[in-house]
PDB file of C-alpha atoms in Angstrom:
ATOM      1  CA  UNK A  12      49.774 -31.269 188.468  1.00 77.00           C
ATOM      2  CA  UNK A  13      49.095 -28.007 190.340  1.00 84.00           C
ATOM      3  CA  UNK A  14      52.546 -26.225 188.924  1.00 79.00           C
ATOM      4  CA  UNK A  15      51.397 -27.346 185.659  1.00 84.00           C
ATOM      5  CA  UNK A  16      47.633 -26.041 186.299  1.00 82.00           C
ATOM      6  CA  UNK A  17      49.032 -22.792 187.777  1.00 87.00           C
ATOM      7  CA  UNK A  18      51.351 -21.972 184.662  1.00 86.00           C
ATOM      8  CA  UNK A  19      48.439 -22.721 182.404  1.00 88.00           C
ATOM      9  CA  UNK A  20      46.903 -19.720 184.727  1.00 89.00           C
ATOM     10  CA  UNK A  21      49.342 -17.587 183.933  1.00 89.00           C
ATOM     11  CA  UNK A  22      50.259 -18.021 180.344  1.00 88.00           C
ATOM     12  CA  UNK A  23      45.914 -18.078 179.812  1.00 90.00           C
ATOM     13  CA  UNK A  24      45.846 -14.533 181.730  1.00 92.00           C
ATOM     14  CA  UNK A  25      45.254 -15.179 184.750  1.00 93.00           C
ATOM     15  CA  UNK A  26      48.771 -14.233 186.274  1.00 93.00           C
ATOM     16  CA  UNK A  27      47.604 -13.558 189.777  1.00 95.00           C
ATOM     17  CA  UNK A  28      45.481 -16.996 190.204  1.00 94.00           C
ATOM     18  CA  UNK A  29      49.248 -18.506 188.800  1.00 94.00           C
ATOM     19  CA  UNK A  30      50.862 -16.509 191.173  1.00 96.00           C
ATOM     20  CA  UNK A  31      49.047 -17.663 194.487  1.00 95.00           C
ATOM     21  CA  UNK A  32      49.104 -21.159 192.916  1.00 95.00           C
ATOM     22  CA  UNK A  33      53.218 -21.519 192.068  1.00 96.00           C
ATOM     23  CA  UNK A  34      53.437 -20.073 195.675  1.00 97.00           C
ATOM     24  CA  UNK A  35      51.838 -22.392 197.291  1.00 96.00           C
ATOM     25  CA  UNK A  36      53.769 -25.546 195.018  1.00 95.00           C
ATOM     26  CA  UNK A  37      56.989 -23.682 195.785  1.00 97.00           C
ATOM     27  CA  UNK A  38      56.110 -23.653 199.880  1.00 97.00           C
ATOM     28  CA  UNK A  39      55.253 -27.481 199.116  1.00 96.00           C
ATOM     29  CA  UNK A  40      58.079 -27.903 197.536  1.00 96.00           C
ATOM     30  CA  UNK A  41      60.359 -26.261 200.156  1.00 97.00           C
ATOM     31  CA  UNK A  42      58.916 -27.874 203.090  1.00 97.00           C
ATOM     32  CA  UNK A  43      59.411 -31.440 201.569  1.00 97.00           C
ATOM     33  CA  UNK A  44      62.784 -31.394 199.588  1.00 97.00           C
ATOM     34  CA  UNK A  45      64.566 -28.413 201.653  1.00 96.00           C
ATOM     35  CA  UNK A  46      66.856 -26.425 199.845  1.00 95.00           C
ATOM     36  CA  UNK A  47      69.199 -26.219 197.658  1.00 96.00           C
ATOM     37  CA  UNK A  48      66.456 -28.739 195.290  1.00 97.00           C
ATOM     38  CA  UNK A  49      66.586 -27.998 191.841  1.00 97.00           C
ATOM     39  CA  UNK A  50      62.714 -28.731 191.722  1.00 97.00           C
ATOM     40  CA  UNK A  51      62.569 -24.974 194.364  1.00 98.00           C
ATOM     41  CA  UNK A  52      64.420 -23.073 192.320  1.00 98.00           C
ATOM     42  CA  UNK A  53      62.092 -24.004 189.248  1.00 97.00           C
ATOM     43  CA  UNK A  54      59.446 -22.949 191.783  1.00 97.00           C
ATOM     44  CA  UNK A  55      61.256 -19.952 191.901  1.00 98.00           C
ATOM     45  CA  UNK A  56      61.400 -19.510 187.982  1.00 98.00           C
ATOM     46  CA  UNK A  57      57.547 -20.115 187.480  1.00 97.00           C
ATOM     47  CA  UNK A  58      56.473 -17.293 190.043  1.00 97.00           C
ATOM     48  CA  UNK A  59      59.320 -14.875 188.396  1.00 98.00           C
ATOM     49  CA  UNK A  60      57.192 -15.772 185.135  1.00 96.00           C
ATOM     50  CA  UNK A  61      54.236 -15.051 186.944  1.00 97.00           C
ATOM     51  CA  UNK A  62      55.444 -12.100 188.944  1.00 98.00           C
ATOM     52  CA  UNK A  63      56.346 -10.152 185.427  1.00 97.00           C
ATOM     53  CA  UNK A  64      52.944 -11.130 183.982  1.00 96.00           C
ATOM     54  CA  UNK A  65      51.509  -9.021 186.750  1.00 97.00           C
ATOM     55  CA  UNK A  66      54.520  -6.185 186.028  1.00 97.00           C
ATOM     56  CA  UNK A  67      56.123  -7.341 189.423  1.00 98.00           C
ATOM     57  CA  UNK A  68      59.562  -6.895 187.268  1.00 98.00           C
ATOM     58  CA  UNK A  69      61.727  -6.416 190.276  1.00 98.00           C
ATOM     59  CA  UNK A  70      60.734  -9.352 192.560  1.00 99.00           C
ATOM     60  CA  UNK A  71      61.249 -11.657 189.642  1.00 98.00           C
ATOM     61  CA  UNK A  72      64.415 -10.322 189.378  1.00 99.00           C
ATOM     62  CA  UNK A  73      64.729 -11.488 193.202  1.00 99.00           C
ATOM     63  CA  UNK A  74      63.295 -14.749 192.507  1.00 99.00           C
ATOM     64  CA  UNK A  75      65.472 -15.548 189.478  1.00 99.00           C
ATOM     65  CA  UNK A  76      68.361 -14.661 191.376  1.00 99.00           C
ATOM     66  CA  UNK A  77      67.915 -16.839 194.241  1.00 98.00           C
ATOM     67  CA  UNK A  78      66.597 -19.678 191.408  1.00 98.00           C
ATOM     68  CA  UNK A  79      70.011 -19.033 189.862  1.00 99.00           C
ATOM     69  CA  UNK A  80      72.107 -19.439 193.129  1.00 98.00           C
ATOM     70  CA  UNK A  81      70.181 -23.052 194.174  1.00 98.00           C
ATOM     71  CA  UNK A  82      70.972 -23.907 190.596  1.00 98.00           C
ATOM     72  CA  UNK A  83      74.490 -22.959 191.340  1.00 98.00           C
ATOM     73  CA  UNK A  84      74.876 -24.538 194.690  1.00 98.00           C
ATOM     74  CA  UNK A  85      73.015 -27.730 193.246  1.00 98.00           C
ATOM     75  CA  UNK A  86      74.560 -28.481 189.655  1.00 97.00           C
ATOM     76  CA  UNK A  87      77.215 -26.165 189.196  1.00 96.00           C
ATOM     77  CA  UNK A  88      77.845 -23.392 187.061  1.00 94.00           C
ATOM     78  CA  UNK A  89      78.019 -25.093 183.758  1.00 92.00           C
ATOM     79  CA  UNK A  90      74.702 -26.695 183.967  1.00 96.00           C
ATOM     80  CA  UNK A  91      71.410 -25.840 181.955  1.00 95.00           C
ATOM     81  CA  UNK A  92      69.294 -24.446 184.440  1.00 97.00           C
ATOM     82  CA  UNK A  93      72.175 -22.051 185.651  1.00 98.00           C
ATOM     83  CA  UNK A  94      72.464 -20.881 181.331  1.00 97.00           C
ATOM     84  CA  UNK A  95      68.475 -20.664 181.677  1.00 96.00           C
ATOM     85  CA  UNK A  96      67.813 -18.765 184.959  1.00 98.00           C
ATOM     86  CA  UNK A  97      70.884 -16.615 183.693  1.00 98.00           C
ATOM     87  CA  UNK A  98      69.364 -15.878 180.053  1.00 97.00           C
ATOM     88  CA  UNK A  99      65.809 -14.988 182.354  1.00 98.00           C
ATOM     89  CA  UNK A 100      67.452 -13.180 184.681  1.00 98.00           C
ATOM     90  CA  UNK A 101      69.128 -10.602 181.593  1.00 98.00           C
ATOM     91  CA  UNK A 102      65.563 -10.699 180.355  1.00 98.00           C
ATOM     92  CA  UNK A 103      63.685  -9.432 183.240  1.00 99.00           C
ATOM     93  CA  UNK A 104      66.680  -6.937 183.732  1.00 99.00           C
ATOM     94  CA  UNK A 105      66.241  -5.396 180.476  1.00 98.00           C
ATOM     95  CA  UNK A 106      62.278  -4.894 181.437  1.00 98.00           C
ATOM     96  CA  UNK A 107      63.799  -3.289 184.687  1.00 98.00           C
ATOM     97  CA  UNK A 108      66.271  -0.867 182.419  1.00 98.00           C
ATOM     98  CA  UNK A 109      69.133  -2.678 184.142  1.00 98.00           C
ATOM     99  CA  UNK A 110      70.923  -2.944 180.820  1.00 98.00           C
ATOM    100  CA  UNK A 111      74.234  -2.952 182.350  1.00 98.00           C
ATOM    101  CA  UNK A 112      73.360  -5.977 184.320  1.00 99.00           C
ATOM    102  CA  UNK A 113      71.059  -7.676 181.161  1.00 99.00           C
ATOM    103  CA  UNK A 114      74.094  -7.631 179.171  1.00 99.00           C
ATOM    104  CA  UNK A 115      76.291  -8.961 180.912  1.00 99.00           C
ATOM    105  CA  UNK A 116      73.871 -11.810 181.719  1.00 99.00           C
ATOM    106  CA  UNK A 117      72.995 -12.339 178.207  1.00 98.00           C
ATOM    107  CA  UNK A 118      76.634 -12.656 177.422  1.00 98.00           C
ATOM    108  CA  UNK A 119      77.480 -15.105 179.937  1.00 98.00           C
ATOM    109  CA  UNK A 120      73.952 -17.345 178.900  1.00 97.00           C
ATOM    110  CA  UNK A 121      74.832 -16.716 175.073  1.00 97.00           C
ATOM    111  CA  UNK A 122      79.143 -18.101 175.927  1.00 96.00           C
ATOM    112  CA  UNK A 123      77.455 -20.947 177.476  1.00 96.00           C
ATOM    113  CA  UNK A 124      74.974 -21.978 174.958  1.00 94.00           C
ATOM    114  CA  UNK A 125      78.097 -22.132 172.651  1.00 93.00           C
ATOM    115  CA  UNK A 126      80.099 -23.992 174.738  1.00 94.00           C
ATOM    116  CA  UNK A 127      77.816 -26.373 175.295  1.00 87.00           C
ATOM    117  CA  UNK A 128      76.450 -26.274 171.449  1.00 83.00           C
ATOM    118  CA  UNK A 129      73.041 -27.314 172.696  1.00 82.00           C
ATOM    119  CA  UNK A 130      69.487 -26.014 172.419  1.00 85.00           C
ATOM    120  CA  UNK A 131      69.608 -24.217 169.539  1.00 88.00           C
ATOM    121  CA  UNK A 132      66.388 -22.833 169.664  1.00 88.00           C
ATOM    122  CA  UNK A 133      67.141 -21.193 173.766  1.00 90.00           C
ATOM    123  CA  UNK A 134      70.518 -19.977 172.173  1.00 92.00           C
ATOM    124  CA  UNK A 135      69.114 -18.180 169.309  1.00 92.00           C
ATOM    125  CA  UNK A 136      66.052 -16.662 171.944  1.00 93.00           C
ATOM    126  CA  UNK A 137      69.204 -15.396 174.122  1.00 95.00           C
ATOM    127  CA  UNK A 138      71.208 -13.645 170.826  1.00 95.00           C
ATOM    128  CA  UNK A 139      67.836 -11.863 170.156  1.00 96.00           C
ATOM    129  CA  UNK A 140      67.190 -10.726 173.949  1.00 97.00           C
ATOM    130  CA  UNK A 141      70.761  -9.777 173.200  1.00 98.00           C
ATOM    131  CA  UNK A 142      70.344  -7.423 170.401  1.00 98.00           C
ATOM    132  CA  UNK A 143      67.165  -5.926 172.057  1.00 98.00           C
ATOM    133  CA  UNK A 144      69.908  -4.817 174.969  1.00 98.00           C
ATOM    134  CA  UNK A 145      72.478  -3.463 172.473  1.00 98.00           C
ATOM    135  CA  UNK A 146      69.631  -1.704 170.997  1.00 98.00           C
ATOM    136  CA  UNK A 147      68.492  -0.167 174.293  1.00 97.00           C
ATOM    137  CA  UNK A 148      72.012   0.938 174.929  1.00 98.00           C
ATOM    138  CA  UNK A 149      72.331   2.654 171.629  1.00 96.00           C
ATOM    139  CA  UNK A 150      74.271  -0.098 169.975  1.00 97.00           C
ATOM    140  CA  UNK A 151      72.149   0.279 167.210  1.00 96.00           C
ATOM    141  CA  UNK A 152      73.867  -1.540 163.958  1.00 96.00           C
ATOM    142  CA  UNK A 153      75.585  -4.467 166.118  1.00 97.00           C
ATOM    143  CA  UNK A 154      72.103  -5.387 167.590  1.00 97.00           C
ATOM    144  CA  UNK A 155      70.636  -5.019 163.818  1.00 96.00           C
ATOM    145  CA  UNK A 156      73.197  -7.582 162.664  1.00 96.00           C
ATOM    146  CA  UNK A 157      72.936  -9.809 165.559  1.00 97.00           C
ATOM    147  CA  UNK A 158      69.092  -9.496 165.688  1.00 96.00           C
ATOM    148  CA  UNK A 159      69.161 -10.431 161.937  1.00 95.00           C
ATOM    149  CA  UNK A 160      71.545 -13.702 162.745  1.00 93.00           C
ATOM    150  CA  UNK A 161      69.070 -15.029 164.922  1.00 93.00           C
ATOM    151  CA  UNK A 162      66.275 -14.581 162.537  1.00 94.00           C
ATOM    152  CA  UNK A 163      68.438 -17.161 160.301  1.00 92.00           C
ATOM    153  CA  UNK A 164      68.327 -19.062 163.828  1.00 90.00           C
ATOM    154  CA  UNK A 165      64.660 -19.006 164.549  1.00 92.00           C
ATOM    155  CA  UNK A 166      63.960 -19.875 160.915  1.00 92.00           C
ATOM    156  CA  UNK A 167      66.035 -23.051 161.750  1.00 90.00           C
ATOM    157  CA  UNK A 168      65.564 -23.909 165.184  1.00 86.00           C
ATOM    158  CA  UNK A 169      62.658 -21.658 165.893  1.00 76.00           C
ATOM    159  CA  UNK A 170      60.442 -22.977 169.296  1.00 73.00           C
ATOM    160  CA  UNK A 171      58.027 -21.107 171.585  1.00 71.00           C
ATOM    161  CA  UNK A 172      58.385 -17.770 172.035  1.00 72.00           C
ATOM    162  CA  UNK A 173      61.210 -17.480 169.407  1.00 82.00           C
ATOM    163  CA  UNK A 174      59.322 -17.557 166.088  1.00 90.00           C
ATOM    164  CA  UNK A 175      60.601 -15.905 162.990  1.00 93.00           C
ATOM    165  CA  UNK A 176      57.703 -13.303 163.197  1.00 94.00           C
ATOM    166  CA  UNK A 177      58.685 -12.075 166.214  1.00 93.00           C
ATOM    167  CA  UNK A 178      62.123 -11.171 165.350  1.00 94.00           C
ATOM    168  CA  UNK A 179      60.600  -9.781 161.692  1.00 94.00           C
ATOM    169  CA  UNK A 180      58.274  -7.445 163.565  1.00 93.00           C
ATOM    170  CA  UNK A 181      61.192  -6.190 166.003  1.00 95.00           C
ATOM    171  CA  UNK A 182      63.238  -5.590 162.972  1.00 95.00           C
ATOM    172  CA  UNK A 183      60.493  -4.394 160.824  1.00 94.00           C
ATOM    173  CA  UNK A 184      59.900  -1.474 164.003  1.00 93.00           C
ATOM    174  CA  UNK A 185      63.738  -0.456 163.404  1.00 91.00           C
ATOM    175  CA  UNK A 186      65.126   2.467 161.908  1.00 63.00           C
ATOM    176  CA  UNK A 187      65.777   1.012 158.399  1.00 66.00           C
ATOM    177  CA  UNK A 188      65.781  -2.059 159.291  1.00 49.00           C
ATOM    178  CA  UNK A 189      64.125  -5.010 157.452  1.00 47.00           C
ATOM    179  CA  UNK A 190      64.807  -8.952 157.681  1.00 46.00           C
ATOM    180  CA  UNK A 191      66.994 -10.278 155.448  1.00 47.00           C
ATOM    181  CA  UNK A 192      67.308 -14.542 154.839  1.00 41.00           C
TER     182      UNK A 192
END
């Protein structure tokens, strides 16, 4: 109840009472379940989320990091959490301008989302984080194309965070660039 209470902190704008609240779930959570526990690493993930609301980009790099290595140690590499804590981590890199790093991240979340040919909607958000990267590294018409295939994504499988009208207004800001069905 209190992780749920703190993310509703953070995502209402209130980062910093989200913050001190995720902390104190993730101690709670650490002291009773020990690590590696999947349940502290997704402490971990919530006060990344929090710690970039508050432009904290590189400890939530940190945190993601060591979320993504419990995940690791826990499930494997092939398991969702370890596709999602890699897709965040390439996300929070590109805020950093680590776009060497965020692309290769990307990549390896986007080659498991199609092994795995499941969530649809997290694949397509990783292809677009993706073509925001090859756009910051001057890859300018492969992240137009790819940016434009997951518009035909969202449009499909579309969820939080990856709505059509977010992709239209990235394109829209482009050089040329307009969506196209």
């Amino acid at each position: 109840m209190q992780n749920n209470l703190a993310g509703l902190l953070t995502d209402s704008g209130d980062p910093a009472g989200g913050l001190a609240m995720h902390q104190e779930v993730f101690m709670a959570r650490r002291r009773a379940l020990g690590e590696p526990h999947a349940d502290v690493a997704q402490s971990l993930m919530n006060i990344a989320t929090a710690e970039s609301a508050l432009g904290r980009v590189p400890d939530a790099i940190r945190d993601v990091e060591a979320a993504r290595r419990m995940y690791q140690t826990v499930h494997g590499d092939e398991h969702h959490d370890v596709t999602l804590a890699t897709m965040m981590l390439a996300r929070y890199q590109l805020s950093a301008g680590q776009l060497q790093q965020a692309e290769t991240n990307a990549r390896t979340a986007l080659a498991a989302y199609d092994k795995r040919q499941d969530e649809p909607d997290e694949r397509g958000a990783t292809e677009f984080l993706l073509a925001r990267i090859e756009w910051a590294l001057g890859q300018h018409e492969v992240a137009l194309t790819r940016a434009r295939a997951s518009l035909a994504q969202a449009r499909q499988h579309g969820g939080s965070g990856f709505e059509p009208e977010l992709i239209e207004a990235w394109l829209a800001e482009r050089d040329g660039a307009s969506p196209q069905p």
